[in-house]
Short mmCIF file of C-alpha atoms and ligand atoms in Angstrom, two decimals:
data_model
loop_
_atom_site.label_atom_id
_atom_site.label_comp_id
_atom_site.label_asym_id
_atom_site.label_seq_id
_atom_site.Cartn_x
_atom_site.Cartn_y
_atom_site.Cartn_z
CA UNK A 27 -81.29 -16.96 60.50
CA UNK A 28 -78.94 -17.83 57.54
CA UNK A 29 -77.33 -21.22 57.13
CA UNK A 30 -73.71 -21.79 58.01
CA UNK A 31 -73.16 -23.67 54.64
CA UNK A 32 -75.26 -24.17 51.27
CA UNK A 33 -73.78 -27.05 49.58
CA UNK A 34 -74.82 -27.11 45.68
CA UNK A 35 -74.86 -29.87 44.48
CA UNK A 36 -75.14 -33.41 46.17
CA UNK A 37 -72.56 -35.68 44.36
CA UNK A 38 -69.67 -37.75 46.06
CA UNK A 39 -68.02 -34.26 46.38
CA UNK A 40 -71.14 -32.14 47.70
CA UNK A 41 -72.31 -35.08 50.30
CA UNK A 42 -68.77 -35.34 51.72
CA UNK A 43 -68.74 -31.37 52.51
CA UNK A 44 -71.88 -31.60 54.24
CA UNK A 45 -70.68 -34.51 56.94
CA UNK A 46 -67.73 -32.95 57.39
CA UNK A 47 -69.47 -29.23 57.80
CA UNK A 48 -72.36 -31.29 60.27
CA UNK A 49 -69.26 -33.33 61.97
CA UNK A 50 -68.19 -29.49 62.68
CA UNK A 51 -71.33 -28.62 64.33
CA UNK A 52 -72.58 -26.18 61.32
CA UNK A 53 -75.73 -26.08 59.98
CA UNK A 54 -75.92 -27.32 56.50
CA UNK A 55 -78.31 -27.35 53.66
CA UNK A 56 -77.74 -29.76 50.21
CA UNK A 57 -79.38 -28.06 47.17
CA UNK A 58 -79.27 -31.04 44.49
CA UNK A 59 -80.84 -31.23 40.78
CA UNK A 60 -80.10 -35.16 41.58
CA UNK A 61 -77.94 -35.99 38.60
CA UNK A 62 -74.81 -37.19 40.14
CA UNK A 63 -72.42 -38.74 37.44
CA UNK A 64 -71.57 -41.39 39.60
CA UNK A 65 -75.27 -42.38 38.86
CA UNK A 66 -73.93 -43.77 35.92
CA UNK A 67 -70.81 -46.10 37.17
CA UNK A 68 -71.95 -49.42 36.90
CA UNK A 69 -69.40 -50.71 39.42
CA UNK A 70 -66.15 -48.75 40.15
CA UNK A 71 -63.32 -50.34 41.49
CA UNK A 72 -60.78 -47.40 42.30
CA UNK A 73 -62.62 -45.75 44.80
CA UNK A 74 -60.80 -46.42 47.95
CA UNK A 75 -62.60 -48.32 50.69
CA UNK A 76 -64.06 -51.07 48.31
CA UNK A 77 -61.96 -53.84 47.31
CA UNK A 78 -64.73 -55.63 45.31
CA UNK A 79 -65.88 -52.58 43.74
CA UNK A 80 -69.75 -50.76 44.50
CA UNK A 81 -71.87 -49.13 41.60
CA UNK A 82 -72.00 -45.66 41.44
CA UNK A 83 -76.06 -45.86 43.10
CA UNK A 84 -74.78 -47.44 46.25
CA UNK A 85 -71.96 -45.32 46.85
CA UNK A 86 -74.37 -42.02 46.10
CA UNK A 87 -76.87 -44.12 48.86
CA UNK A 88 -74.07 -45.12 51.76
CA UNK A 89 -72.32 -41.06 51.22
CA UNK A 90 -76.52 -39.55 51.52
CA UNK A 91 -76.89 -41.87 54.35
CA UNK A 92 -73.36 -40.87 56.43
CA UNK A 93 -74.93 -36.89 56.02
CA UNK A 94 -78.25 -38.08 57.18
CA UNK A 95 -77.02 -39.34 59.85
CA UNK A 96 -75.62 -36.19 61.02
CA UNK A 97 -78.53 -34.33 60.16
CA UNK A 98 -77.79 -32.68 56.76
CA UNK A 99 -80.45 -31.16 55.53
CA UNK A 100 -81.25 -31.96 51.57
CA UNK A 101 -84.01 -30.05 49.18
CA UNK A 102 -84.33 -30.63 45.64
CA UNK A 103 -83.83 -27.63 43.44
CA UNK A 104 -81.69 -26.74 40.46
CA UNK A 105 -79.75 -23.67 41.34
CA UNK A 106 -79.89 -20.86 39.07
CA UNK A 107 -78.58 -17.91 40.40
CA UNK A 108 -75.90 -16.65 43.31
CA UNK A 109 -75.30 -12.89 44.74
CA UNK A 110 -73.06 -11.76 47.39
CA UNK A 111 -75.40 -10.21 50.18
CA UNK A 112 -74.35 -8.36 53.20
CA UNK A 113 -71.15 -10.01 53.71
CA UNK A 114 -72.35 -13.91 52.61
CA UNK A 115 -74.69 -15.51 49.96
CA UNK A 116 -78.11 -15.57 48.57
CA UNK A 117 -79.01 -18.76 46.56
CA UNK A 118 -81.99 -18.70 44.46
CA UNK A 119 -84.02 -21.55 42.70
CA UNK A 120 -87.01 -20.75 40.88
CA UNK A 121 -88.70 -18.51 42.82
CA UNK A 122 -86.98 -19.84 46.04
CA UNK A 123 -83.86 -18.05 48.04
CA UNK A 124 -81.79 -18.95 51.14
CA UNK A 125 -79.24 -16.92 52.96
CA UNK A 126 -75.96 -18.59 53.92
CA UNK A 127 -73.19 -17.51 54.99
CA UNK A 128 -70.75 -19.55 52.87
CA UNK A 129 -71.40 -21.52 49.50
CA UNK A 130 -69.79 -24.78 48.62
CA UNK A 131 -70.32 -25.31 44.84
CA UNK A 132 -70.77 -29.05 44.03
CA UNK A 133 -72.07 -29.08 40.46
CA UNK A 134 -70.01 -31.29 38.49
CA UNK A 135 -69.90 -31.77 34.78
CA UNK A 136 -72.50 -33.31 31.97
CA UNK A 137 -70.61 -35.81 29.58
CA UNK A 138 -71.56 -35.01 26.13
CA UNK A 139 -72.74 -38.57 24.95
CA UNK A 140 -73.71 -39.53 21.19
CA UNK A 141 -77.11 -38.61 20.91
CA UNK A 142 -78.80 -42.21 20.60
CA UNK A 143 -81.48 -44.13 23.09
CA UNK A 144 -78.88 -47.03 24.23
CA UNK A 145 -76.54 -44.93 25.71
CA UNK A 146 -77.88 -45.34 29.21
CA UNK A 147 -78.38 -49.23 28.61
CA UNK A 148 -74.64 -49.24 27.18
CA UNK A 149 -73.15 -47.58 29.49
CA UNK A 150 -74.75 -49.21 31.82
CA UNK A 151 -73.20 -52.72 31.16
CA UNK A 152 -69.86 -51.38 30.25
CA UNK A 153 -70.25 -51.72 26.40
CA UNK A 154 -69.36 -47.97 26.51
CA UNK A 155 -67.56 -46.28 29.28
CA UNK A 156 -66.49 -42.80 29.52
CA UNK A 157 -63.45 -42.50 31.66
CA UNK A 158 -60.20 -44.79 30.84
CA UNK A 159 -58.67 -43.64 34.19
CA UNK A 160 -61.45 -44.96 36.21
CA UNK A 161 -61.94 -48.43 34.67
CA UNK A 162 -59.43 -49.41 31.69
CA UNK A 163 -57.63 -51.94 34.40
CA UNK A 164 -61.09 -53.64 33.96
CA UNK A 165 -60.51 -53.39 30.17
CA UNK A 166 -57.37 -55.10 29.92
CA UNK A 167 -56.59 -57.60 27.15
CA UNK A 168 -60.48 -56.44 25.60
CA UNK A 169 -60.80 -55.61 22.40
CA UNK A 170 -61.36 -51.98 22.78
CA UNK A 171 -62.76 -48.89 20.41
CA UNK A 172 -61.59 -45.41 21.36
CA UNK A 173 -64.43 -42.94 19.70
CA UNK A 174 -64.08 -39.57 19.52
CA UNK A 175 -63.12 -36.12 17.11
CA UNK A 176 -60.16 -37.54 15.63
CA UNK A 177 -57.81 -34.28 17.55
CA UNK A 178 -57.04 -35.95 21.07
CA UNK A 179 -57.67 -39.43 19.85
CA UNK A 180 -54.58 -40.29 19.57
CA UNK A 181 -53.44 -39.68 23.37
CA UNK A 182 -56.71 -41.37 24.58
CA UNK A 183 -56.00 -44.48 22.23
CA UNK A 184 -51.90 -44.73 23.28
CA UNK A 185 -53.10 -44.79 26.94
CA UNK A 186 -55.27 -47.08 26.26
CA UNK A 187 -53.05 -49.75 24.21
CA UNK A 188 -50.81 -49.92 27.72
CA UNK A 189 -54.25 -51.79 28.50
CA UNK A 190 -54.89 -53.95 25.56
CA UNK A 191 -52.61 -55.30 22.21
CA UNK A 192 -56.20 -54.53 20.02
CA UNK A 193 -56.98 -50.77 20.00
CA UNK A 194 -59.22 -49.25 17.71
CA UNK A 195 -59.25 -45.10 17.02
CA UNK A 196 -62.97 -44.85 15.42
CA UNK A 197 -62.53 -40.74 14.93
CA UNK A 198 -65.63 -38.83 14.19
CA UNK A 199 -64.18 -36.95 11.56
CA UNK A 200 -61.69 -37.38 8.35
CA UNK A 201 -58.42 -36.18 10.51
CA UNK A 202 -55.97 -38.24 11.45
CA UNK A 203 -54.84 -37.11 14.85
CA UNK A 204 -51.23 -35.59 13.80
CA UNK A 205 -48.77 -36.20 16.10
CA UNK A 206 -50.83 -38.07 18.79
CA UNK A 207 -52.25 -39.70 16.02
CA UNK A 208 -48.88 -41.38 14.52
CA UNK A 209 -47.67 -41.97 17.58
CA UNK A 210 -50.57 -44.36 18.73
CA UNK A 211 -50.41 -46.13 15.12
CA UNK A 212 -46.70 -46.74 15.93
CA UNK A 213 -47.89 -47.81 19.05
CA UNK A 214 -50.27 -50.34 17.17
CA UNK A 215 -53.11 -49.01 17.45
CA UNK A 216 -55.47 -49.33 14.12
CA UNK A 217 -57.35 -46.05 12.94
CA UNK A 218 -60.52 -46.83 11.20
CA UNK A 219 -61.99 -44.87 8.52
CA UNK A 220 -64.03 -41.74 10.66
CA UNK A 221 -67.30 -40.59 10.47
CA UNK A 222 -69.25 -43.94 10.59
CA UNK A 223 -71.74 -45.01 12.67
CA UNK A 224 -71.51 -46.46 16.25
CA UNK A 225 -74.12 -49.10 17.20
CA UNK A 226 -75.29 -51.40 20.20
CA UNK A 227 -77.30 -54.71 20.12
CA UNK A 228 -77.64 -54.95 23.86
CA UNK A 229 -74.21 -56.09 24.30
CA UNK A 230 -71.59 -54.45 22.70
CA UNK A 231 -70.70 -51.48 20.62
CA UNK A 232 -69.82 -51.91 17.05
CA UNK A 233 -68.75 -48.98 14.82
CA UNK A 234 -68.97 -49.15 10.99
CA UNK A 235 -67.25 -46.82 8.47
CA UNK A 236 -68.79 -44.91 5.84
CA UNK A 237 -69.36 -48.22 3.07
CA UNK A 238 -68.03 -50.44 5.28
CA UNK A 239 -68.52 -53.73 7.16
CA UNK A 240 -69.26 -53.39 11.37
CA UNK A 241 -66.53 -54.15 13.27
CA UNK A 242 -67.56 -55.29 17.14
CA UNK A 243 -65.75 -53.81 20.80
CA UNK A 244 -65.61 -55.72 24.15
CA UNK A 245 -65.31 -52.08 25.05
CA UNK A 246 -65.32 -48.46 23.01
CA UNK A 247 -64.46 -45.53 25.25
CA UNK A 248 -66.10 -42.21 24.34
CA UNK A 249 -64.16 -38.79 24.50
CA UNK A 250 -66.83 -36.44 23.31
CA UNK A 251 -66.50 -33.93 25.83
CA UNK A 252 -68.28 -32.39 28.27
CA UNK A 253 -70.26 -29.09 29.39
CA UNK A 254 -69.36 -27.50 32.74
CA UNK A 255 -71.63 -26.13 35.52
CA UNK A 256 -69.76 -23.32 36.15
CA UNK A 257 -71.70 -20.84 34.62
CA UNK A 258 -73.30 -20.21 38.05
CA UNK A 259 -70.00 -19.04 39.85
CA UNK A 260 -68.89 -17.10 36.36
CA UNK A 261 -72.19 -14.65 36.95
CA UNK A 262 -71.55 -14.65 40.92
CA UNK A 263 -68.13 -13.27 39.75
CA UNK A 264 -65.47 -16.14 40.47
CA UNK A 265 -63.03 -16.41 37.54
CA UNK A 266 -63.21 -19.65 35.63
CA UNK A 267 -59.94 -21.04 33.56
CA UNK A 268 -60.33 -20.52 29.56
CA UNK A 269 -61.47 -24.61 29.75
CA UNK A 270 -64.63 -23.46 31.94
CA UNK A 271 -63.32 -24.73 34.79
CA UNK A 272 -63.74 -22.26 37.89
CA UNK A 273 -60.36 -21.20 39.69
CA UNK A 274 -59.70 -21.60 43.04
CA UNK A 275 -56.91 -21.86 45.92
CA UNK A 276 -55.46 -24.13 47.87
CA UNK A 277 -58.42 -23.84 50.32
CA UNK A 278 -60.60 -24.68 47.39
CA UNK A 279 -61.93 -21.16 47.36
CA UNK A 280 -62.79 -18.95 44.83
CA UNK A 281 -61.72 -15.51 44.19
CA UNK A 282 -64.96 -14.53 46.07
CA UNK A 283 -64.05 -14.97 49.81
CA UNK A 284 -66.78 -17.46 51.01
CA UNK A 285 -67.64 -19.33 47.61
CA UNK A 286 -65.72 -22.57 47.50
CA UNK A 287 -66.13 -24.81 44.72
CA UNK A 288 -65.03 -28.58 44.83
CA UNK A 289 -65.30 -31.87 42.59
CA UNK A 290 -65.34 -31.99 39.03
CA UNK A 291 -66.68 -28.66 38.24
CA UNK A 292 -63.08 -27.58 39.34
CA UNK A 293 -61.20 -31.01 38.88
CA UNK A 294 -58.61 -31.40 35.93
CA UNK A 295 -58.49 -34.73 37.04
CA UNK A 296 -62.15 -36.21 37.20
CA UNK A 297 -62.23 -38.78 40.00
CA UNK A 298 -64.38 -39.62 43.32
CA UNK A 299 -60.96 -39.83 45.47
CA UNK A 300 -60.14 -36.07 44.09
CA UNK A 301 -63.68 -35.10 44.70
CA UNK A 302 -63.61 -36.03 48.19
CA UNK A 303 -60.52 -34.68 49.04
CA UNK A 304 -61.53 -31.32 47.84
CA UNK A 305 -64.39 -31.38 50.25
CA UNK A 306 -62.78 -31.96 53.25
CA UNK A 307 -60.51 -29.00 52.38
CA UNK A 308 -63.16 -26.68 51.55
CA UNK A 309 -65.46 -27.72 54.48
CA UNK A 310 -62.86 -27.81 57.04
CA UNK A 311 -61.34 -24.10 55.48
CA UNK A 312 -65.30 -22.62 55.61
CA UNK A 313 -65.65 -23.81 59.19
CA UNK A 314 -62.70 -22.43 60.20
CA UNK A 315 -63.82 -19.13 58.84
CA UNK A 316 -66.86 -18.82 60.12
CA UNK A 317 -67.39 -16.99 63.86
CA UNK A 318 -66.34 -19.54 66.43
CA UNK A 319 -69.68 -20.77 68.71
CA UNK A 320 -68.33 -22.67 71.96
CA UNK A 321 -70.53 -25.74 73.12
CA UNK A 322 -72.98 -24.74 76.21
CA UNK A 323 -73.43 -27.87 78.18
CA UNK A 324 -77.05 -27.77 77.00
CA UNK A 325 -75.49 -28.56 73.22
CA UNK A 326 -76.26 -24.92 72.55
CA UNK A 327 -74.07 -24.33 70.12
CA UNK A 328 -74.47 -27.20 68.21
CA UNK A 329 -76.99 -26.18 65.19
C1 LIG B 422 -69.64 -43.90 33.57
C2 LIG B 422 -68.76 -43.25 34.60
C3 LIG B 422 -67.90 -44.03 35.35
C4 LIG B 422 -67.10 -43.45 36.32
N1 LIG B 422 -66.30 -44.27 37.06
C5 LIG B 422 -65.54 -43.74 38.05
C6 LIG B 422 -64.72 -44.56 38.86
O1 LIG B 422 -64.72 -45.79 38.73
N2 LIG B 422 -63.93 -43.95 39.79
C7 LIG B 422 -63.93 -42.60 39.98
O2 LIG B 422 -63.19 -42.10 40.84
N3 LIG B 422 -64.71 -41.79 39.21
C8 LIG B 422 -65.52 -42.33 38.27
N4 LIG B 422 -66.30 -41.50 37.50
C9 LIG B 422 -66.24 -40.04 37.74
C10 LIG B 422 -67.09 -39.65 38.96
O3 LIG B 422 -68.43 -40.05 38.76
C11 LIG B 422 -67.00 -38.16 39.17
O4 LIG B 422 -65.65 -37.76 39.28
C12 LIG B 422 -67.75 -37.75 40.46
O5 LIG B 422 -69.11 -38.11 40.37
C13 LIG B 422 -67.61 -36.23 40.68
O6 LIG B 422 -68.34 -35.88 41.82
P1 LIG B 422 -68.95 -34.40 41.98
O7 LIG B 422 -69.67 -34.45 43.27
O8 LIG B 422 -67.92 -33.39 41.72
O9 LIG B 422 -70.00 -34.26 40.76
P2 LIG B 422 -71.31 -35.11 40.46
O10 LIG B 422 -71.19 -36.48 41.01
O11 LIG B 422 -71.58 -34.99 39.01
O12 LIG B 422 -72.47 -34.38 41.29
C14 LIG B 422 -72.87 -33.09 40.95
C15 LIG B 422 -74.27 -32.89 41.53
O13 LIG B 422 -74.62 -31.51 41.41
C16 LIG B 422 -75.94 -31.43 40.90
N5 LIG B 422 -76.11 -30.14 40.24
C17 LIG B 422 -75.56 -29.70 39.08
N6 LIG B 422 -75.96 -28.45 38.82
C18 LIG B 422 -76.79 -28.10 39.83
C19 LIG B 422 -77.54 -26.92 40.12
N7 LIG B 422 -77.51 -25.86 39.33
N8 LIG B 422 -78.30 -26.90 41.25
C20 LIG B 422 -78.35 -27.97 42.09
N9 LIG B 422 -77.65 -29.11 41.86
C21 LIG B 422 -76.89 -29.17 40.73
C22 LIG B 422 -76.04 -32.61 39.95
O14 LIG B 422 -77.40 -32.92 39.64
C23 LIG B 422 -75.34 -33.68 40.78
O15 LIG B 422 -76.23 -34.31 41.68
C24 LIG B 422 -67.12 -42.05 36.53
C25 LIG B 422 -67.99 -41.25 35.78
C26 LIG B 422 -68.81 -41.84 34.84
C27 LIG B 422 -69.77 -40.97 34.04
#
């Protein structure tokens, strides 16, 4: 029998779909490759509910633990492919399938990260962070290095000196950010010499220009981009924006009736709270679409 709901993906955005879809009485499977990006938040302190802040692991744990407890079902696998079938979905992995009737598309994004062995432990402790919107309140009054191709810079580095009187710009190239650029060195914010070399001795990031002397960060922010997971829904056939991102409606669905797709993988705006919200719309639009089933007094019905 196919599944109400595949969920892909089993991030803050994917887990929320699949209580709500099992608070709906729908049967629900999680497909997950297990690389959430919240993994990486050592403690946020935006995401609603938590006034003293939770790390990105626990909050992954307590959202797994409210599906469980519904009966979600999870499997590991790393999605590859998606076809329309007789009016809903096959999902393959591998050499796996399943049939469902509707697909939620959780997949998120990968931060592109300079390519060095302490990013995990840097990140980690908040020597490098990756999203000012999430944390810079934290950053306030730090000194703080904003790293990054020197286009775009600029914007990232005059939001971030509304945080902070010492701002860095440590570009990764010779440019110097045109407009954006003069407008955060009116601002006050100092550009350093780009192309150098960013370092970390366990607790902070320094960055050094070419010749020159080390300078050391409370904080450096890194705006290197990222790589989407849309790919999947672009072969399925579900239009993505020219920035990757996959289009949808104000149900959250795609331009394939049935395929929703919620969280960052869709998200301008990159944030648990958005995540979240998507999912409820998505889940509570698929169940609503789906063939009503009326409760026996048995629970038949219930699946
Ligand atoms: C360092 C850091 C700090 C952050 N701090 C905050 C914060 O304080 N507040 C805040 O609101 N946001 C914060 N964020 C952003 C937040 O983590 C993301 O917005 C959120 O995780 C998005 O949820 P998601 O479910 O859309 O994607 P994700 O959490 O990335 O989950 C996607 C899931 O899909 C899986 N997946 C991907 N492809 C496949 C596939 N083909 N098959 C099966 N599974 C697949 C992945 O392995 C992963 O488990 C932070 C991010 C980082 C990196």
């Amino acid at each position: 029998m196919d599944i109400d709901v595949i969920v892909v993906g089993g991030g803050p955005a994917g887990l929320t779909a699949a209580a709500y879809l099992r608070r709906f009485h729908r049967s629900c499977l999680v497909l997950d490759a297990g690389d959430s990006r919240a993994r990486r938040i050592p403690e946020s302190n935006n995401c609603p509910g938590f006034p003293h802040g939770v790390s990105g692991t626990e909050l992954l744990r307590r959202m797994r633990e409210q599906a469980r407890a519904v009966d979600a079902a999870f499997e590991s696998a790393v999605v590859d492919g998606l076809a329309l079938v007789d009016g809903g979905f096959e999902v393959r992995a591998g050499g796996r399938r399943w049939r469902a009737r509707k697909v939620i598309l959780a997949t998120g994004l990968s931060d592109r990260l300079p390519g060095d062995d302490w990013i995990e432990a840097a990140v980690g402790c908040g020597a490098l962070r990756l999203c000012s919107i999430c944390d810079a309140y934290e950053a306030s009054d730090l000194a703080i290095g904003v790293y990054g191709p020197s286009e775009g810079l600029g914007g990232h580095a005059l939001f971030l000196r509304g945080y902070s009187a010492s701002v860095h710009a440590l570009p990764t190239d010779d440019g110097d950010g045109g407009e954006d650029g003069d407008a955060s060195r009116g601002a006050g914010v100092q550009w350093l010499q780009g192309g150098g070399r960013l370092a970390f001795d366990g607790q902070r990031c320094s960055y050094a220009p070419p010749g020159g002397e080390a300078v050391a960060f409370d904080t450096v922010y890194a705006y290197l981009g990222s790589d989407t997971s849309a790919g999947i829904a672009a072969a399925a056939g579900a239009g993505l924006t020219p920035e990757g991102e996959i289009i949808v409606d104000a149900d959250q669905q795609t331009r394939l009736p049935g395929l929703y797709a919620i969280g960052d993988v869709v998200s301008g705006l990159n944030q648990i709270s958005v995540a979240v919200g998507h999912a409820a719309i998505a889940a509570t639009h698929a169940h609503n679409a789906l063939p009503f089933v009326p409760r026996g007094g048995d629970g038949a019905g219930a699946r």
